[in-house]
CSV table of C-alpha atoms in Angstrom, one decimal:
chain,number,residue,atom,x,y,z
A,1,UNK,CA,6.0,-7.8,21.1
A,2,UNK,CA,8.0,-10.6,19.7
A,3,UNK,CA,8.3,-11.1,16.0
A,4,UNK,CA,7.0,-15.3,16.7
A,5,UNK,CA,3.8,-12.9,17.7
A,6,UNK,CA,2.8,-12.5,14.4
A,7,UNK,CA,3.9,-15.7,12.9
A,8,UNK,CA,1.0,-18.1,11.1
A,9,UNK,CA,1.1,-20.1,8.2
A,10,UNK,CA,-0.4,-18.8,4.8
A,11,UNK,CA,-1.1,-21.5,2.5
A,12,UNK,CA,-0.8,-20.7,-1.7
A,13,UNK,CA,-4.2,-21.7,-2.3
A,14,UNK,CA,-5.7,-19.1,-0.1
A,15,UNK,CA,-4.0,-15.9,-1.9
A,16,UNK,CA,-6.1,-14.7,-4.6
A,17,UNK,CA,-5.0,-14.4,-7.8
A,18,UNK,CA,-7.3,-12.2,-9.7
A,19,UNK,CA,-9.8,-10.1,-8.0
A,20,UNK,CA,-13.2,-10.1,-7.7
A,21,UNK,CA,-15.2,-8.8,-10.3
A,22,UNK,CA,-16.9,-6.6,-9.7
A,23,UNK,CA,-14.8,-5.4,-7.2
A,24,UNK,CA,-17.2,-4.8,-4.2
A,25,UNK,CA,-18.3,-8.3,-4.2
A,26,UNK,CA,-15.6,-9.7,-2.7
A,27,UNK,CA,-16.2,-11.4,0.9
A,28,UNK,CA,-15.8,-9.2,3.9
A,29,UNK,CA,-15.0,-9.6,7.2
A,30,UNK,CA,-16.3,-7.0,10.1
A,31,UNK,CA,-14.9,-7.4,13.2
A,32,UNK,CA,-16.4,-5.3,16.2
A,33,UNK,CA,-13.8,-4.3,19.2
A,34,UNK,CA,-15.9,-3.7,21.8
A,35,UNK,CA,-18.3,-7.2,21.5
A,36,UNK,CA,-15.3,-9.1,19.9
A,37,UNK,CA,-17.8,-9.9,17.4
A,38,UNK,CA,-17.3,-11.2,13.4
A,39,UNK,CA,-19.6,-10.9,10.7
A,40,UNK,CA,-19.6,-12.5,7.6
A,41,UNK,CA,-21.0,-9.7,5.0
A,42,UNK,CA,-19.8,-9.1,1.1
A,43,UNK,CA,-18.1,-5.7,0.8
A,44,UNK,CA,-20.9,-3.6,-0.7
A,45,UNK,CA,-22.2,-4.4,2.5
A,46,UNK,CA,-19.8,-2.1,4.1
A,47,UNK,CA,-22.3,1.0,3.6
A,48,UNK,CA,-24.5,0.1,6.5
A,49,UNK,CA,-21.8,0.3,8.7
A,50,UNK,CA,-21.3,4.2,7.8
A,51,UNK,CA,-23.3,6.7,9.9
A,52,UNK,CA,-23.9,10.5,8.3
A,53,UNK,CA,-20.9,12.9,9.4
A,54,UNK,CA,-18.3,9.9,9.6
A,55,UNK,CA,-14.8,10.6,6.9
A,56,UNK,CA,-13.9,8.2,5.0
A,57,UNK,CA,-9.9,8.6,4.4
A,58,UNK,CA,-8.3,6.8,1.0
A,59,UNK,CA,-4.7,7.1,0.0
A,60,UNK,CA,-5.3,8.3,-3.8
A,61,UNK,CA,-1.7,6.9,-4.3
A,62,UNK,CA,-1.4,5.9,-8.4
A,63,UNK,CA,0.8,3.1,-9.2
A,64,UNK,CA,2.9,3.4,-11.9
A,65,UNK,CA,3.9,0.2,-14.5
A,66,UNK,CA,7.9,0.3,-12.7
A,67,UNK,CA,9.1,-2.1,-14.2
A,68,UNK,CA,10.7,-1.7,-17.8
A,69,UNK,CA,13.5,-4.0,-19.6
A,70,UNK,CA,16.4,-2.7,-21.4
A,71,UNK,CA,19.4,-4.1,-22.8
A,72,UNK,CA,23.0,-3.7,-21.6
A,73,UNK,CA,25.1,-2.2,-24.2
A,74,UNK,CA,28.1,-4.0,-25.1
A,75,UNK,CA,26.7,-8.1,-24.5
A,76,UNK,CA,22.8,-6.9,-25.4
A,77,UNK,CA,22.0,-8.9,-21.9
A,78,UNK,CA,18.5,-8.8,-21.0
A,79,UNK,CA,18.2,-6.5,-18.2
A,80,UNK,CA,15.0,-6.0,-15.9
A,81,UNK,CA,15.3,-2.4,-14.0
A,82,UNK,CA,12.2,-1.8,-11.3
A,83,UNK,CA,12.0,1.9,-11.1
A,84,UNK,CA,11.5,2.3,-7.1
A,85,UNK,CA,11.9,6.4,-7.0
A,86,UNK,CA,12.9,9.7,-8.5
A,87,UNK,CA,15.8,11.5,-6.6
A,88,UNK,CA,15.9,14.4,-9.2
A,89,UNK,CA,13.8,14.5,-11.4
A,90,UNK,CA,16.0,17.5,-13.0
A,91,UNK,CA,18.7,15.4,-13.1
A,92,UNK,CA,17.4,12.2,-14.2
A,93,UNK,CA,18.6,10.5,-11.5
A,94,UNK,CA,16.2,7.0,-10.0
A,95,UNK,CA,16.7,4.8,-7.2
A,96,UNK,CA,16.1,1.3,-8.3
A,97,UNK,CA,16.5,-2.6,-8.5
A,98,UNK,CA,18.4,-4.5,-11.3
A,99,UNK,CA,17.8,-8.6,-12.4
A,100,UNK,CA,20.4,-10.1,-12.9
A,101,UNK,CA,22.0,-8.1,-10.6
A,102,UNK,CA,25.5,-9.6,-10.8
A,103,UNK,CA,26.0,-8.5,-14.9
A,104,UNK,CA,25.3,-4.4,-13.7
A,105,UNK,CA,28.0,-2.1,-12.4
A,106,UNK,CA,28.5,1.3,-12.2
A,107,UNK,CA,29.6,2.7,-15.7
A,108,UNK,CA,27.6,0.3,-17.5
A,109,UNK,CA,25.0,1.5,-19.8
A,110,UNK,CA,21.0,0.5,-20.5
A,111,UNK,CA,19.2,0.6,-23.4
A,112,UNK,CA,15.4,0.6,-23.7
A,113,UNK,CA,12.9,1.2,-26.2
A,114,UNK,CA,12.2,4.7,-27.8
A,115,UNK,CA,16.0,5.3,-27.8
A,116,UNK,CA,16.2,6.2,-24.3
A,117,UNK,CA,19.7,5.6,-22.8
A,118,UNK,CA,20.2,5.2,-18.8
A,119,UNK,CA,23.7,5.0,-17.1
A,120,UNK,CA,24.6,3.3,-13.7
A,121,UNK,CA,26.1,5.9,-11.7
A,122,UNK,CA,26.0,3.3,-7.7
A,123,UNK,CA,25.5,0.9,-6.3
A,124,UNK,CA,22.8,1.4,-3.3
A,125,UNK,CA,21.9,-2.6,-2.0
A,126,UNK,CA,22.9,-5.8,-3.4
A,127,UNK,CA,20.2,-5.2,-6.6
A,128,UNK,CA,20.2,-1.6,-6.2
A,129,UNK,CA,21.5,0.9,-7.8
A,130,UNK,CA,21.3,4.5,-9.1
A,131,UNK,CA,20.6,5.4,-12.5
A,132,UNK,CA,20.6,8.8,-14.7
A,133,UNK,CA,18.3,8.8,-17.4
A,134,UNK,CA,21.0,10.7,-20.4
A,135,UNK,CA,18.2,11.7,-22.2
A,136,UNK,CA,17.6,15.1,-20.8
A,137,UNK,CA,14.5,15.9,-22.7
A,138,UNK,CA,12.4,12.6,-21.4
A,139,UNK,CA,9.4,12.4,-18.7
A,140,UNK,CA,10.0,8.7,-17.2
A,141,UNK,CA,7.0,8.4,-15.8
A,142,UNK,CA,5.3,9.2,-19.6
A,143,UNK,CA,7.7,6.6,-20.9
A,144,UNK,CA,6.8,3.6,-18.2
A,145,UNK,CA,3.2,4.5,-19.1
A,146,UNK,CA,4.0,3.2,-22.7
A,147,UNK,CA,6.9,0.7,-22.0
A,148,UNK,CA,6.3,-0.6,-18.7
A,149,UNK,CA,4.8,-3.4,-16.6
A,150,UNK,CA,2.9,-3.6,-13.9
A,151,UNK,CA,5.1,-4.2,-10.6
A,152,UNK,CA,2.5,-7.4,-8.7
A,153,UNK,CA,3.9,-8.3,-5.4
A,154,UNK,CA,6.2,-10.8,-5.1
A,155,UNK,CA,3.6,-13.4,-3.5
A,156,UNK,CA,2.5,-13.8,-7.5
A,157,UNK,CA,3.6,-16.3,-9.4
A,158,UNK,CA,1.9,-15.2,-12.8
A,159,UNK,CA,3.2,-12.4,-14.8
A,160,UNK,CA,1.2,-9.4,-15.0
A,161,UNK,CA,-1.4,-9.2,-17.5
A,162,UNK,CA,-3.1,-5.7,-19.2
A,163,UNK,CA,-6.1,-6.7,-17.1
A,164,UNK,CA,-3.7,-5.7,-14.1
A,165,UNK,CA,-3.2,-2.0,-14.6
A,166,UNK,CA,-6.7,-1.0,-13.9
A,167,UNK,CA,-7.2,-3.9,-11.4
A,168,UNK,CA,-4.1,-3.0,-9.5
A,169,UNK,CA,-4.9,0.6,-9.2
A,170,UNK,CA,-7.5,2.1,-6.8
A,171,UNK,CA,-10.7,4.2,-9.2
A,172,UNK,CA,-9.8,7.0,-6.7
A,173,UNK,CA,-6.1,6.9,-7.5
A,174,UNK,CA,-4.3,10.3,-8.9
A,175,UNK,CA,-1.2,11.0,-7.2
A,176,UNK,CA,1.5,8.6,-9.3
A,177,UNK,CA,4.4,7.6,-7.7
A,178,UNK,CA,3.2,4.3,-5.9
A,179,UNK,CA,5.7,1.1,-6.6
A,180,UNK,CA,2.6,-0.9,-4.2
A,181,UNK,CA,-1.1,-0.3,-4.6
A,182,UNK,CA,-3.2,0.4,-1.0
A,183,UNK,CA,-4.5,-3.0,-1.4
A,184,UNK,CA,-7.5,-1.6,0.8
A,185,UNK,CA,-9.2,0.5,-2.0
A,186,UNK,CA,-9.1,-1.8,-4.2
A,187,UNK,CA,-12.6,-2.7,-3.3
A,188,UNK,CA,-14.2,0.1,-3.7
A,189,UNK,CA,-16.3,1.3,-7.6
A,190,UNK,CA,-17.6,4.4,-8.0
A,191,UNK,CA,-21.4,3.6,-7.4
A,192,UNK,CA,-20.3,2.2,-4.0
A,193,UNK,CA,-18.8,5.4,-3.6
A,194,UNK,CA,-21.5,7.3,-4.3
A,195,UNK,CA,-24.0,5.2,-2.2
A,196,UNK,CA,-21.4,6.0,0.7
A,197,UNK,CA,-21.4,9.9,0.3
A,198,UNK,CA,-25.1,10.1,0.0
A,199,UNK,CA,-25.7,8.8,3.7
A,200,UNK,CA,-23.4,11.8,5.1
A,201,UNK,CA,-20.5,10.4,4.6
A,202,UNK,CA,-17.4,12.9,3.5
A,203,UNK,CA,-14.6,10.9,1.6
A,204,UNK,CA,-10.8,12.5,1.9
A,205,UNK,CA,-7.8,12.0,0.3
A,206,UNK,CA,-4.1,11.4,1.4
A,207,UNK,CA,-1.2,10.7,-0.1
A,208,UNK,CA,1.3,7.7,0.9
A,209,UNK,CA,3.5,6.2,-1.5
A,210,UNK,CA,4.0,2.7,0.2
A,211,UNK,CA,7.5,1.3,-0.6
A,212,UNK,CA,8.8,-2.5,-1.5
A,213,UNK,CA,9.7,-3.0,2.3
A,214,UNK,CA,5.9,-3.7,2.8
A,215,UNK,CA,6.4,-6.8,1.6
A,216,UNK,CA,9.5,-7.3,3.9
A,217,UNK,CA,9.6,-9.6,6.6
A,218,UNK,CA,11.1,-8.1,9.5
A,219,UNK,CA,14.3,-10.1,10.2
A,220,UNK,CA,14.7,-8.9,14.0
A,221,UNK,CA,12.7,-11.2,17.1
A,222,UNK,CA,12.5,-7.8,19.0
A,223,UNK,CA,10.2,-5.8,16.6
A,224,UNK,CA,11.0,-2.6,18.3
A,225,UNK,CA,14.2,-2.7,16.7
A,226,UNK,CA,12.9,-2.6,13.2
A,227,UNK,CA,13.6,0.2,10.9
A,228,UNK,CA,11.1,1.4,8.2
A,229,UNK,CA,11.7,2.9,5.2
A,230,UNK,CA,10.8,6.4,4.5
A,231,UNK,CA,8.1,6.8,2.4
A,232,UNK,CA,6.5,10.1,0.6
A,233,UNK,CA,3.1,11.5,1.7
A,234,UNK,CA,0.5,14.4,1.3
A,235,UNK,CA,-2.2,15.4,3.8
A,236,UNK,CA,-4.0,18.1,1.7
A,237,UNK,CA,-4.9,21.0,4.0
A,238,UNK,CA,-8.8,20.5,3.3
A,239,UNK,CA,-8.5,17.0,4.4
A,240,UNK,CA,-6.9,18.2,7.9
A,241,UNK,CA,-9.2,20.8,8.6
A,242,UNK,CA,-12.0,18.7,7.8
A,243,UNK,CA,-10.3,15.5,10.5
A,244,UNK,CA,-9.4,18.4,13.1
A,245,UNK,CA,-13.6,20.0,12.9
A,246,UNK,CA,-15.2,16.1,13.2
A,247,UNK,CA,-13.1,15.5,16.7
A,248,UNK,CA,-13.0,18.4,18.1
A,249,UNK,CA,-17.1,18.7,17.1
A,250,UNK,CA,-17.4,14.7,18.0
A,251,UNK,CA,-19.4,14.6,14.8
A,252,UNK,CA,-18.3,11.5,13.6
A,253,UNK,CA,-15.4,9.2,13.6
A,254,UNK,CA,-12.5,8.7,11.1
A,255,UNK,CA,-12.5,5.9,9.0
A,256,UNK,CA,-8.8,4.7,7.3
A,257,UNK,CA,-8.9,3.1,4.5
A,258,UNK,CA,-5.7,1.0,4.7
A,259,UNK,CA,-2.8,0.6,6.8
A,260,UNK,CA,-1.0,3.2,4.8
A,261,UNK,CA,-4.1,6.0,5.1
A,262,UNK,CA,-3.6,4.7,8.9
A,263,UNK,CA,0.3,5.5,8.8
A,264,UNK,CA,0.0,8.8,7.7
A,265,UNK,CA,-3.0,10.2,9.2
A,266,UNK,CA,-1.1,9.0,12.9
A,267,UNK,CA,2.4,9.8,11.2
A,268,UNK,CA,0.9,13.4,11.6
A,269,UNK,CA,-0.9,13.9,14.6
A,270,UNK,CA,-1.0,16.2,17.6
A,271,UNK,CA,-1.2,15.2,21.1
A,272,UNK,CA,-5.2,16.3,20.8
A,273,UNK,CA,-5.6,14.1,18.5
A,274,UNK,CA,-6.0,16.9,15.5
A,275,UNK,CA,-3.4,16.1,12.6
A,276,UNK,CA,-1.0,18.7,10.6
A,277,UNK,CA,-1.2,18.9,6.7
A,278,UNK,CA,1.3,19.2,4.7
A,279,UNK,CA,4.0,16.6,2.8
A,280,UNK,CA,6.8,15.4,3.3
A,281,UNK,CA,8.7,12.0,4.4
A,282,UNK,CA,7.8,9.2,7.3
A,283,UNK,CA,9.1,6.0,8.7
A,284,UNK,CA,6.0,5.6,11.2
A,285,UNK,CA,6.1,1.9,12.5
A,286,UNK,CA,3.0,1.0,14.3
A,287,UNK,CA,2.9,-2.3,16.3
A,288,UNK,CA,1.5,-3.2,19.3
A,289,UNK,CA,1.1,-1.4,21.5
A,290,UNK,CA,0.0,1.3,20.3
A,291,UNK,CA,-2.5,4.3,21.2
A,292,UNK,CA,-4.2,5.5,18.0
A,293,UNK,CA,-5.0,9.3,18.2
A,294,UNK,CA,-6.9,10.1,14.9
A,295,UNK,CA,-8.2,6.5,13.6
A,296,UNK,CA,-11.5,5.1,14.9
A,297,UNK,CA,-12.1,2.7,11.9
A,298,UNK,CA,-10.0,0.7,9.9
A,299,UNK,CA,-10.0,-0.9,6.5
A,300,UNK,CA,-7.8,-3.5,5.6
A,301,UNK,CA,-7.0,-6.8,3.4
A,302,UNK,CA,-5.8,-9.8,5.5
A,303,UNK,CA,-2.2,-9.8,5.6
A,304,UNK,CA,1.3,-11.6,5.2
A,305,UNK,CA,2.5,-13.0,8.6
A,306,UNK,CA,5.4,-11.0,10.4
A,307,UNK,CA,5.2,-7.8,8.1
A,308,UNK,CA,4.5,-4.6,9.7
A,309,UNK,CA,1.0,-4.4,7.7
A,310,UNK,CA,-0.1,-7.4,10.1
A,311,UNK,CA,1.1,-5.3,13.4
A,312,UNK,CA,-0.5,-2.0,12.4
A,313,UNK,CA,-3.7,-3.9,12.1
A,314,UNK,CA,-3.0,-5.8,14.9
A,315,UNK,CA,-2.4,-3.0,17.0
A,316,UNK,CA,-5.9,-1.6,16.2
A,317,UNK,CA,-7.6,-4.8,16.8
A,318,UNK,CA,-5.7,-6.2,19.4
A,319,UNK,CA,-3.7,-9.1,19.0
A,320,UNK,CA,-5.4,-12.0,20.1
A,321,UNK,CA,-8.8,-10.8,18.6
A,322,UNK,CA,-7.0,-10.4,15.6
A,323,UNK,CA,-4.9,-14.0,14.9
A,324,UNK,CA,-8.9,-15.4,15.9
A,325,UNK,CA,-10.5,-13.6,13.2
A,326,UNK,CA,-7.4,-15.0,10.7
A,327,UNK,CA,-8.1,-18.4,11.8
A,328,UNK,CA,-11.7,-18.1,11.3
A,329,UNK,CA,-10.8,-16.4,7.9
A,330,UNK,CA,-9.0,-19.7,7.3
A,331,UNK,CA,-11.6,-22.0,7.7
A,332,UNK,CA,-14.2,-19.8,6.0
A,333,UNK,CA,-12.2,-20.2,2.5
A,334,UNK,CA,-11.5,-16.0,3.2
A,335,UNK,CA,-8.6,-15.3,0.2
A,336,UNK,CA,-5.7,-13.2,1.3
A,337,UNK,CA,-3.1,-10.4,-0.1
A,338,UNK,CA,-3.7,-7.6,-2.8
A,339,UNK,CA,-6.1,-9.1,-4.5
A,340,UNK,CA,-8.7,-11.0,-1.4
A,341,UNK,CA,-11.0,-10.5,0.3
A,342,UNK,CA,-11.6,-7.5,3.1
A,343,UNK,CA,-12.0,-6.8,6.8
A,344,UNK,CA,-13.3,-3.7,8.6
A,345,UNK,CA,-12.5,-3.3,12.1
A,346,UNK,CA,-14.6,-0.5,14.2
């Protein structure tokens, strides 16, 4: 597939910018395979498409408010320092990105709130760097609880408000570490939940903590050559042996809830289709085409052109079937990104 595949034009008035409230009344779109069928439902809707022994996969992935402000020490420049990942957490040491890049360099020193100190140590990309927390007794991810700010996608163009940090987090969410939310889950409440598990339906967790690349367009016409980031995950052995009993029994089918759930759940399976559990570190890239060995439903929020969220879902869909359904999205005033509207594909 060629990267002017998956190339359409988004405008700014069709990505929301607040979600709905509640959250399950958003619009949804379900798109049926086989028929090549759309309906137009709202997504509390989504329970009558669940059948009693079906699994219901979310990535419990918590986002974390990344982004905290410091000044550097010497010129007292305001410096903004988007915590991406802990190396060692022993250590102190973080992988992250620095605005204004051009005034940090390794040596320098940050100062933020509550006297905590951070020194550059290298430089990783043209805003990246590594950093070393110097105070040896602190817990970053306590202090970015009290000091930090939301990280929105880029696609905003309002600042993050307190509203955001229990809007931009799933209710299921419990596993911190997430830079990007699963946009999927961000639908569901806990009554729909509930509704959903008392018709038979078993809901799982994974962990996948998505990385800033999602919001990357791929810069290479040939998509096959694109590389993906690595990114952390967790498939809880409960949650495998539970996947591995409903195919081999044919009791059901297995429902991802997102492209990430999606990633991981294939990131880890056998030829059999059965998956392994276990953590560790993936780079799956799904795109087109692309036989799906665990996933028989899919979950997921209409996405930016030429990212690789777009070709996972388009891969499950199939591609033609799918740039229809955006179109149609289009001109039924569907809203787009993190915080729109939904689409479930079976």
């Amino acid at each position: 597939m060629r990267l002017s595949n998956f190339r359409y034009t988004l405008p700014k008035t069709k990505i929301a910018d607040h979600p709905a409230s509640p959250r399950d009344s958003c619009k949804l779109m379900v798109l049926n395979r086989r028929k090549k069928e759309i309906e137009h439902k709202v997504f509390e809707d989504i329970v009558s498409y669940f059948k009693k022994g079906d699994l219901l996969v979310v990535n419990n992935s918590r986002v974390f408010p990344a982004k905290i402000f410091g000044q550097k020490e010497k010129t007292d420049a305001k410096i903004e320092v988007f915590l991406l990942r802990v190396l060692n957490k022993e250590a102190g040491l973080w992988d992250v990105l620095v605005d204004p890049a051009r005034k940090v360099r390794v040596g320098n020193k940050i100062y933020f709130d509550e006297d905590v100190v951070a020194e550059v140590v290298d430089n990783t990309t043209s805003r990246g760097r590594t950093i070393r927390f110097l105070n040896p007794e602190i817990d970053v991810f306590s202090l970015v609880e009290r000091i930090g700010h939301v990280p929105l996608p880029p696609y905003f163009t309002r600042k993050p408000k307190e509203s955001d940090k229990e809007n931009y987090q799933t209710v299921y969410a419990s596993q911190t570490g997430a830079v990007v939310a699963p946009m999927a889950g961000l639908h569901f409440t806990m009554p729909l939940l509930q509704k959903i598990q008392k018709i038979g339906v078993k809901i799982l967790p994974v962990t996948l903590h998505p990385s800033l690349s999602t919001f990357n367009a791929i810069e290479v016409e040939d998509v096959s050559k694109h590389k993906m980031d690595s990114e952390y995950f967790n498939i809880p052995y409960q949650t495998a042996m539970e996947i591995n009993e409903t195919k081999i029994n044919k009791t059901g089918r297995v429902i991802a809830v997102g492209t990430t759930t999606c990633r991981v759940l294939e990131a880890n399976a056998t030829v059999d289709g059965k998956i392994k559990f276990g953590r560790g570190w993936t780079d799956k890239f799904i795109y087109p085409p692309y036989q799906f060995k665990v996933t028989d439903a899919l979950l997921t929020n209409f996405q930016q052109p030429e990212t690789t969220l777009l070709m996972v879902v388009s891969a499950f869909a199939e591609h033609r079937l799918l740039m229809e359904a955006y179109k149609t999205a289009m001109k039924s005033d569907y809203q787009f990104l993190a915080y729109g509207d939904a689409m479930f594909i079976h």
